[in-house]
Coordinates of C-alpha atoms in Angstrom, one line a residue:
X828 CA 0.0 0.0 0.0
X829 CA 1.5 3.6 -0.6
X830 CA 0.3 6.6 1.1
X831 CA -1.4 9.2 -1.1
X832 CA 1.4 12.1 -0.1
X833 CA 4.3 9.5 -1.2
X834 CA 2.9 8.6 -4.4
X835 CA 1.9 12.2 -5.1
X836 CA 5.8 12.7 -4.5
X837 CA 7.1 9.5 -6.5
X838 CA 5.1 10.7 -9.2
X839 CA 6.3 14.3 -9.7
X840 CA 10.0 12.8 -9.0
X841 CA 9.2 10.6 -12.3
X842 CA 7.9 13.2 -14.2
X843 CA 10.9 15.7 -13.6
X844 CA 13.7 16.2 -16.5
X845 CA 16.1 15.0 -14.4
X846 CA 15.0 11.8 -14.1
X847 CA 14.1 11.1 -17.6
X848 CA 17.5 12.5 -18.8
X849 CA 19.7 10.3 -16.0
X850 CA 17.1 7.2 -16.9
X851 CA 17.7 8.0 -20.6
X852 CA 21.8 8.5 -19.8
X853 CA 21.9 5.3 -17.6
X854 CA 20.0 3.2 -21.0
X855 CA 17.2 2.6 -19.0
X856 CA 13.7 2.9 -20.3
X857 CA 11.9 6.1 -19.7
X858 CA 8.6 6.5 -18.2
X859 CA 6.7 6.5 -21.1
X860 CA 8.7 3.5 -22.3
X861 CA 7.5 1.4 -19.7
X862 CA 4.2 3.1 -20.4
X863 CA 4.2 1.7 -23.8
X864 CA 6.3 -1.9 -23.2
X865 CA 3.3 -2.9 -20.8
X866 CA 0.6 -0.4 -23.3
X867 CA -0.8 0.6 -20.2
X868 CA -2.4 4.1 -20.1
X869 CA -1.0 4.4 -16.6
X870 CA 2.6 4.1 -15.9
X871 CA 3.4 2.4 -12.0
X872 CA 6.8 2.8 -10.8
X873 CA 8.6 -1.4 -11.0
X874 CA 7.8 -3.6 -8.4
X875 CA 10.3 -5.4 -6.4
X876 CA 9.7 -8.8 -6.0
X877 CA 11.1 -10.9 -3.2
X878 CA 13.0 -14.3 -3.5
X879 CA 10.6 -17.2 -3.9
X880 CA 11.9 -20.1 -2.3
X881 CA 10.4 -23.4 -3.7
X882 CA 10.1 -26.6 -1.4
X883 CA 13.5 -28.7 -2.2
X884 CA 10.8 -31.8 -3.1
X885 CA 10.1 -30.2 -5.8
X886 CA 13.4 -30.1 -7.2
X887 CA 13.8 -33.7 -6.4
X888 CA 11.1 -35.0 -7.8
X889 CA 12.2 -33.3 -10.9
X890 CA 15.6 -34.6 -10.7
X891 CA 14.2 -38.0 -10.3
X892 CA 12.0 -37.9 -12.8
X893 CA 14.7 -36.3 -15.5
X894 CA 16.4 -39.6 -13.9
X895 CA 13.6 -41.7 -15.4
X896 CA 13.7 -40.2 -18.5
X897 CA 17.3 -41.2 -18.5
X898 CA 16.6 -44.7 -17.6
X899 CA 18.4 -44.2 -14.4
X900 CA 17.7 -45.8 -10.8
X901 CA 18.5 -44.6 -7.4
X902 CA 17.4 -47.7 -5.8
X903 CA 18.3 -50.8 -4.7
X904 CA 17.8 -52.8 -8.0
X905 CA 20.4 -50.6 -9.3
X906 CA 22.7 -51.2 -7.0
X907 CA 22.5 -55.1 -7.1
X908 CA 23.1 -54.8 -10.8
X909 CA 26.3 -53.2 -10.4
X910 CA 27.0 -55.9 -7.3
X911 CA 29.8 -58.5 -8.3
X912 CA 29.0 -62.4 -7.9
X913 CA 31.5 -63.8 -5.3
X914 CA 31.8 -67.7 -4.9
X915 CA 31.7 -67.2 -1.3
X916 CA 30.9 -64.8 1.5
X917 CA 33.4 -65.1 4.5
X918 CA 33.1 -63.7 7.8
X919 CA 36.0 -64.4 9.7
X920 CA 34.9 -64.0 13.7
X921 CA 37.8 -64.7 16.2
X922 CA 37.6 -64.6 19.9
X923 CA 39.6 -62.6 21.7
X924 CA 38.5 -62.9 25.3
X925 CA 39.8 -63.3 29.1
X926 CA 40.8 -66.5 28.5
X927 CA 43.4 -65.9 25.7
X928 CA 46.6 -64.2 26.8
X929 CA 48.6 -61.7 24.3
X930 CA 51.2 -64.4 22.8
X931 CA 47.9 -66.4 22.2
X932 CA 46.0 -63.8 20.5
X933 CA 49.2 -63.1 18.4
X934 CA 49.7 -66.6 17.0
X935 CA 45.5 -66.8 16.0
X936 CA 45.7 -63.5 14.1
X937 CA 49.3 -65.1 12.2
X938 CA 47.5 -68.0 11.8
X939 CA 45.1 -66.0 9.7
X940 CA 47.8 -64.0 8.0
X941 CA 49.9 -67.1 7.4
X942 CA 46.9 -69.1 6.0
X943 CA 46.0 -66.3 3.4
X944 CA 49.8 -66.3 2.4
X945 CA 49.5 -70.3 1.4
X946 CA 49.4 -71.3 -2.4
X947 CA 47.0 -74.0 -2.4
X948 CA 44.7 -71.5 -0.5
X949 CA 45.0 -68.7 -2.7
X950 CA 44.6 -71.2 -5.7
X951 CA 41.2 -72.1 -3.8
X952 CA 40.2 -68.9 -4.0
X953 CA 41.1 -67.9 -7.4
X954 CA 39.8 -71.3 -8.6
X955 CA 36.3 -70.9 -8.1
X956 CA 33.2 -70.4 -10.5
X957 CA 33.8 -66.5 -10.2
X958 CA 37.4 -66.5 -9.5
X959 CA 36.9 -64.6 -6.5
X960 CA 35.2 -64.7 -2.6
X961 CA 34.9 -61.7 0.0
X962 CA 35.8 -62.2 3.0
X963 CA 35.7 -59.4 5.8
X964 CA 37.1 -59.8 9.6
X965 CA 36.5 -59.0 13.3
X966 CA 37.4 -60.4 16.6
X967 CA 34.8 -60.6 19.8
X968 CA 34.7 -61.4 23.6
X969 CA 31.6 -59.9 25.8
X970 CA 28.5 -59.4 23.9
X971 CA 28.8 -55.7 23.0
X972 CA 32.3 -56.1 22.2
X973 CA 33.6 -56.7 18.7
X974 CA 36.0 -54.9 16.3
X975 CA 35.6 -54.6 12.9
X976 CA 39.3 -55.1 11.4
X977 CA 38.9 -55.8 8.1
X978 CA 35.7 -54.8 6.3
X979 CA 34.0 -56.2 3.0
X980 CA 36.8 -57.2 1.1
X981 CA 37.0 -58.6 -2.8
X982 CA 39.5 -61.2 -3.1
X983 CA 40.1 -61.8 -6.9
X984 CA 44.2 -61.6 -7.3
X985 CA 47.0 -62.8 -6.1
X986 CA 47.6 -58.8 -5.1
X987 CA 44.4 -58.6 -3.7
X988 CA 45.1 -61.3 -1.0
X989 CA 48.5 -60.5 -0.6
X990 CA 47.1 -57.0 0.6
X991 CA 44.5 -59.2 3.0
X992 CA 47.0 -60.5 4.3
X993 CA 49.3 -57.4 4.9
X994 CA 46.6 -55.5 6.4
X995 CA 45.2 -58.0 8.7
X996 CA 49.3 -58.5 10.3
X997 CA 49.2 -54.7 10.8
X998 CA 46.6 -54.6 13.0
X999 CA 47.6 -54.1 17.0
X1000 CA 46.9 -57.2 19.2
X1001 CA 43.8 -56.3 22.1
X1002 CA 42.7 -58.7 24.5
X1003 CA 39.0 -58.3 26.8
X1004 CA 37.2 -60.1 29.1
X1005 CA 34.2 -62.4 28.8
X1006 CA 32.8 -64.9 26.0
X1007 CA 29.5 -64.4 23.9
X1008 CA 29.6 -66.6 20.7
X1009 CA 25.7 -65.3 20.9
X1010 CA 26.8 -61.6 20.4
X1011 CA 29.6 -62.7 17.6
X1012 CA 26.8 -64.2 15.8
X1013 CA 24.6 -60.9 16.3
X1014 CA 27.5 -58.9 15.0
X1015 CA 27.7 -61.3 12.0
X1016 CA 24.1 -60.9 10.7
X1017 CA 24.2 -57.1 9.7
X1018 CA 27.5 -57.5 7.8
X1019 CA 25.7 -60.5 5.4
X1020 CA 23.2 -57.9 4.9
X1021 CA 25.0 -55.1 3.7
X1022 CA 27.9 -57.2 2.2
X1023 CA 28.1 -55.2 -1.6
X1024 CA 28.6 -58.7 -3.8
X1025 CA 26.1 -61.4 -3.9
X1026 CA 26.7 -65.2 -3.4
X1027 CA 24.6 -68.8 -3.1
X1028 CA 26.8 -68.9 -0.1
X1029 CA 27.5 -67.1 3.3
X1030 CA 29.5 -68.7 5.9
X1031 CA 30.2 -67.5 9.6
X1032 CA 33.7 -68.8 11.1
X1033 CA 33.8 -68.5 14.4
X1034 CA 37.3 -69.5 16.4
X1035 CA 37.4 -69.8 20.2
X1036 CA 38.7 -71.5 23.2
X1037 CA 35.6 -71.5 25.2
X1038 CA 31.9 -71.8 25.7
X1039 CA 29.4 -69.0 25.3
X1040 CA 29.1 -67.0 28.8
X1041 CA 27.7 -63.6 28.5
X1042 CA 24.7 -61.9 26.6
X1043 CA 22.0 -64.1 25.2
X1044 CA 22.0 -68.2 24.7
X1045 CA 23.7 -69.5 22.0
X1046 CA 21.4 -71.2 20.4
X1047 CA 18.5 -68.4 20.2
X1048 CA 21.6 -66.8 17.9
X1049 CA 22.4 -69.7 16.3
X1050 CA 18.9 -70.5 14.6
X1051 CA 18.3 -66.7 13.5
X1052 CA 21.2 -66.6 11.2
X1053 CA 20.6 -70.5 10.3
X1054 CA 17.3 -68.8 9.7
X1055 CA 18.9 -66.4 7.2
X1056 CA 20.4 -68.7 5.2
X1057 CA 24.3 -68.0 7.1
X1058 CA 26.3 -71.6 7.9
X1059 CA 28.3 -71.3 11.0
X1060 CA 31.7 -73.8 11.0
X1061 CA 33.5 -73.6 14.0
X1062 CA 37.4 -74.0 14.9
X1063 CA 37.4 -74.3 18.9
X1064 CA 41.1 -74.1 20.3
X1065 CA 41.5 -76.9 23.3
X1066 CA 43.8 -75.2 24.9
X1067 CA 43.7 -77.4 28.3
X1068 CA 44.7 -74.9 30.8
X1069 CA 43.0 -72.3 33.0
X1070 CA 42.4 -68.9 32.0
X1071 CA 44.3 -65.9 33.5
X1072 CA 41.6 -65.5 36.3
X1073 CA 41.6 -69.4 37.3
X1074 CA 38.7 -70.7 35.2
X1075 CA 38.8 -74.0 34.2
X1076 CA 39.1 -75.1 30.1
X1077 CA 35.8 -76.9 28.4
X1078 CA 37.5 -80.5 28.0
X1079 CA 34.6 -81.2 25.4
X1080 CA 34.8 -77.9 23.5
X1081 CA 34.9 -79.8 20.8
X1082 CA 31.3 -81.2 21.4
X1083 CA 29.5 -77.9 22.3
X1084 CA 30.7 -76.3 18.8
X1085 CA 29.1 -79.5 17.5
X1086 CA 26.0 -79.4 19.0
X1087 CA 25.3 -75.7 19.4
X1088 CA 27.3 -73.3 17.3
X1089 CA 27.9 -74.6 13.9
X1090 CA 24.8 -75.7 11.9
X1091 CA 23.6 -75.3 8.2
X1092 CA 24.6 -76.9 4.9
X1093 CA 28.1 -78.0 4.9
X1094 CA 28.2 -76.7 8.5
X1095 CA 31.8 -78.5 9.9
X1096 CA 34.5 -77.5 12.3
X1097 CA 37.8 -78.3 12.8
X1098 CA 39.5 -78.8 16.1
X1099 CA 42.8 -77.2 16.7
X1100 CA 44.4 -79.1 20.4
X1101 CA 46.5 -75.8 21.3
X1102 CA 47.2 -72.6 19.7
X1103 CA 50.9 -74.0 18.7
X1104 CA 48.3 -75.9 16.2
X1105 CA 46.3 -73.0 15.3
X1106 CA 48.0 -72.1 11.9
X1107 CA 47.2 -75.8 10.6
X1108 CA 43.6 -75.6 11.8
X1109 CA 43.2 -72.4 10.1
X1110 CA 44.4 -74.0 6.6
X1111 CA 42.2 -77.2 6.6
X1112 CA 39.3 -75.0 7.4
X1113 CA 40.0 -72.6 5.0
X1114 CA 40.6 -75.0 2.2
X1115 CA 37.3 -76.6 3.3
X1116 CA 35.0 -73.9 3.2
X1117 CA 36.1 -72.2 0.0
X1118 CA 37.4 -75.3 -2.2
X1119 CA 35.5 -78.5 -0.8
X1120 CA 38.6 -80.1 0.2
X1121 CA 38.0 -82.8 2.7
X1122 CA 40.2 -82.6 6.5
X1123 CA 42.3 -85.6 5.0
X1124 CA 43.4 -82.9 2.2
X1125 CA 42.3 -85.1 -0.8
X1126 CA 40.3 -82.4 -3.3
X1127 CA 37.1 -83.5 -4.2
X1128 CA 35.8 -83.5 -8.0
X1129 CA 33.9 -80.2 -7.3
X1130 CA 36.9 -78.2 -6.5
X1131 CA 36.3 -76.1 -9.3
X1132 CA 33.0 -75.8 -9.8
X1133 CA 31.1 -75.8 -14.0
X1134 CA 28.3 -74.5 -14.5
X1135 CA 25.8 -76.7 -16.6
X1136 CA 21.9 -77.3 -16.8
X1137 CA 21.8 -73.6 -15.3
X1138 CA 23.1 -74.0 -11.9
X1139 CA 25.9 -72.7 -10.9
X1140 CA 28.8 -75.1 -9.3
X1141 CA 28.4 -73.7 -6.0
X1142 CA 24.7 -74.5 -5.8
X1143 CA 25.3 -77.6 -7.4
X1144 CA 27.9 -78.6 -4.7
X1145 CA 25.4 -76.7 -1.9
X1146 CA 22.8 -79.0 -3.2
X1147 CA 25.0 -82.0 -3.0
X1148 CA 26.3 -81.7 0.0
X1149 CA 22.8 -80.8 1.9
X1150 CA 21.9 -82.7 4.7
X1151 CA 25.7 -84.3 5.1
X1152 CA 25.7 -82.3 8.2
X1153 CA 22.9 -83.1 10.9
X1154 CA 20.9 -80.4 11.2
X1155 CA 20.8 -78.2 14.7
X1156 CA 19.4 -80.7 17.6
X1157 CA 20.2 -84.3 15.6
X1158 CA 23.3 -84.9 17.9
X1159 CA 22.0 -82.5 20.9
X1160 CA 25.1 -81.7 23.5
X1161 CA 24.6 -83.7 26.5
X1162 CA 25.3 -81.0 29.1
X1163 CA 23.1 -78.0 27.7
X1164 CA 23.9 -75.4 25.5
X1165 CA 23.6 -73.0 28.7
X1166 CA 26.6 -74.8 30.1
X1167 CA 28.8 -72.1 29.9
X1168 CA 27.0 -69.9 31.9
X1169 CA 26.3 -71.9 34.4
X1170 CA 30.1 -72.6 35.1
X1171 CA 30.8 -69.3 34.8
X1172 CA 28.3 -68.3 37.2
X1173 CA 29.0 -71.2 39.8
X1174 CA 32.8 -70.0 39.4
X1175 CA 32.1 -66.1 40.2
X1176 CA 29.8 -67.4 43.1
X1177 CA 32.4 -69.5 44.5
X1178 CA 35.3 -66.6 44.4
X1179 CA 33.3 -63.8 46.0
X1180 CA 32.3 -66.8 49.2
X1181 CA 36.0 -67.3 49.8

């Protein structure tokens, strides 16, 4: 709105000489030019107009739909296409609790590093359908606790796992406190689902010298990624000595890996009688898991999986080799799944009485 006395002003400013001849000087259209540009018979001094600011959506949905013009996609579809088809999905989980001194914890992580170093296992890798498996790798103790070393890596070159390798002998050394195989296996799931490459098979490896004793049962874990289509193998360490607090070992570790952490198709584990033996254990499983080599180290015929009839060799070999392994429950562990637990709680109870 402008005040009568103000336009009565602005319009005699408009009309004087002065401002038609610095308007005209400046190349700016006179009064009577805008009069006739917008052929009104009343000229009104130029509006200024304020910024208009547009909602961002509406710049988005035009991007995205310039985008479909295109034929491009934003979405998940688009990233799957560009996702590259590994013969296998590792997760390497090792324990690094109270029970597993510094020295000990040393010669599991060169076992690692020594076993991704070996010929025959690099030639496993290499050898596959795809030429190629990504493995990632993180070590656990309590049930909140686990570091991620090594994320989502693609393995498809000699360079490629010599790099592994280095990376993973670079790391420092840290040792914690309690056990949860449970929360290892929690850990585990989210990284199969964001893993960037797609595979017929995922495989948790889970490496320990004792039962699970903190966060939730084993077994409630154990069926939810069995659920998900993840096989757990196992590699427990019979170390046969207490911990560093006094805690006795599992003499059938061995057993309770059997009967309540591994399960799926092709589910195994391989027992390693000290950590001296560690590095061995390591290879065997290794070899195992990605080339279907049997613990006597004879190679079977579908070490290098052909594709024909329009299955792939890994789900050939999958399919083969389902049901050779009894299924959660079949060979149930005698003492309980909970057992770990329950020593650790009757040993805790029996320290703070004395």
């Amino acid at each position: 709105m402008v005040f009568p006395l103000r336009q009565a002003r602005l319009s005699q400013h408009m009309n004087s000489s002065s401002y038609l001849s610095s308007a005209s000087r400046a190349g700016q259209p006179s009064a009577k030019g805008y009069a006739s540009a917008c052929r009104c018979d009343t000229w009104r001094p130029p509006m200024v107009i304020s910024r208009v600011r547009f909602p961002r959506f509406r710049w988005r949905q035009a991007l995205l739909s310039g985008a479909a013009l295109l034929g491009l996609s934003f979405g998940p579809d688009a990233v799957a296409q560009e996702a590259k088809e590994v013969d296998l999905a590792l997760v390497l989980a090792v324990d690094i609790s109270g029970s597993i001194d510094p020295d000990e914890a040393e010669l599991q992580r060169q076992g690692y590093v020594k076993a991704f170093t070996d010929p025959q296992i690099r030639k496993a890798i290499l050898g596959g359908y795809n030429g190629r498996i990504a493995v990632t790798y993180f070590e656990w103790s309590d049930a909140w606790r686990q570091q991620l070393l090594i994320d989502w890596t693609l393995l498809d070159s000699e360079a490629a796992i010599e790099t592994f390798a280095k990376r993973l002998g670079e790391v420092p050394i840290t040792v914690l406190t309690r056990t949860s195989i449970s929360g290892a296996i929690r850990y585990a799931i989210p990284l199969f689902e964001r893993m960037p490459y797609t595979t017929e098979r995922m495989v948790l490896d889970i490496s320990g010298d004792g039962a699970n004793n903190d966060g939730e049962l084993i077994t409630t874990a154990r069926d939810e990624a069995l659920a998900r289509r993840i096989t757990i193998n196992g590699l427990p360490i019979m170390n046969g000595r207490p911990n560093k607090y006094g805690f006795p070992p599992d003499p059938d570790l061995d057993r309770y890996y059997e009967g309540c952490v591994i399960g799926g198709p092709r589910s195994f584990l391989v027992v390693a009688t000290s950590f001296n033996e560690f590095h061995e254990a390591v290879r065997k499983k290794l070899l195992q898991e990605i080339a279907n080599i049997t613990p006597d180290g004879k190679v079977r015929a579908s070490d290098v999986p052909q594709r024909r009839q329009g299955v792939s060799g890994e789900r050939q070999v999958a399919q083969a080799m389902e049901g050779s392994m009894p299924a959660p429950g079949k060979r149930p562990y005698a003492l309980g799944c909970d057992i770990g637990e329950r020593r650790s709680r009757e040993f805790w109870q029996r320290r703070f009485q004395q």
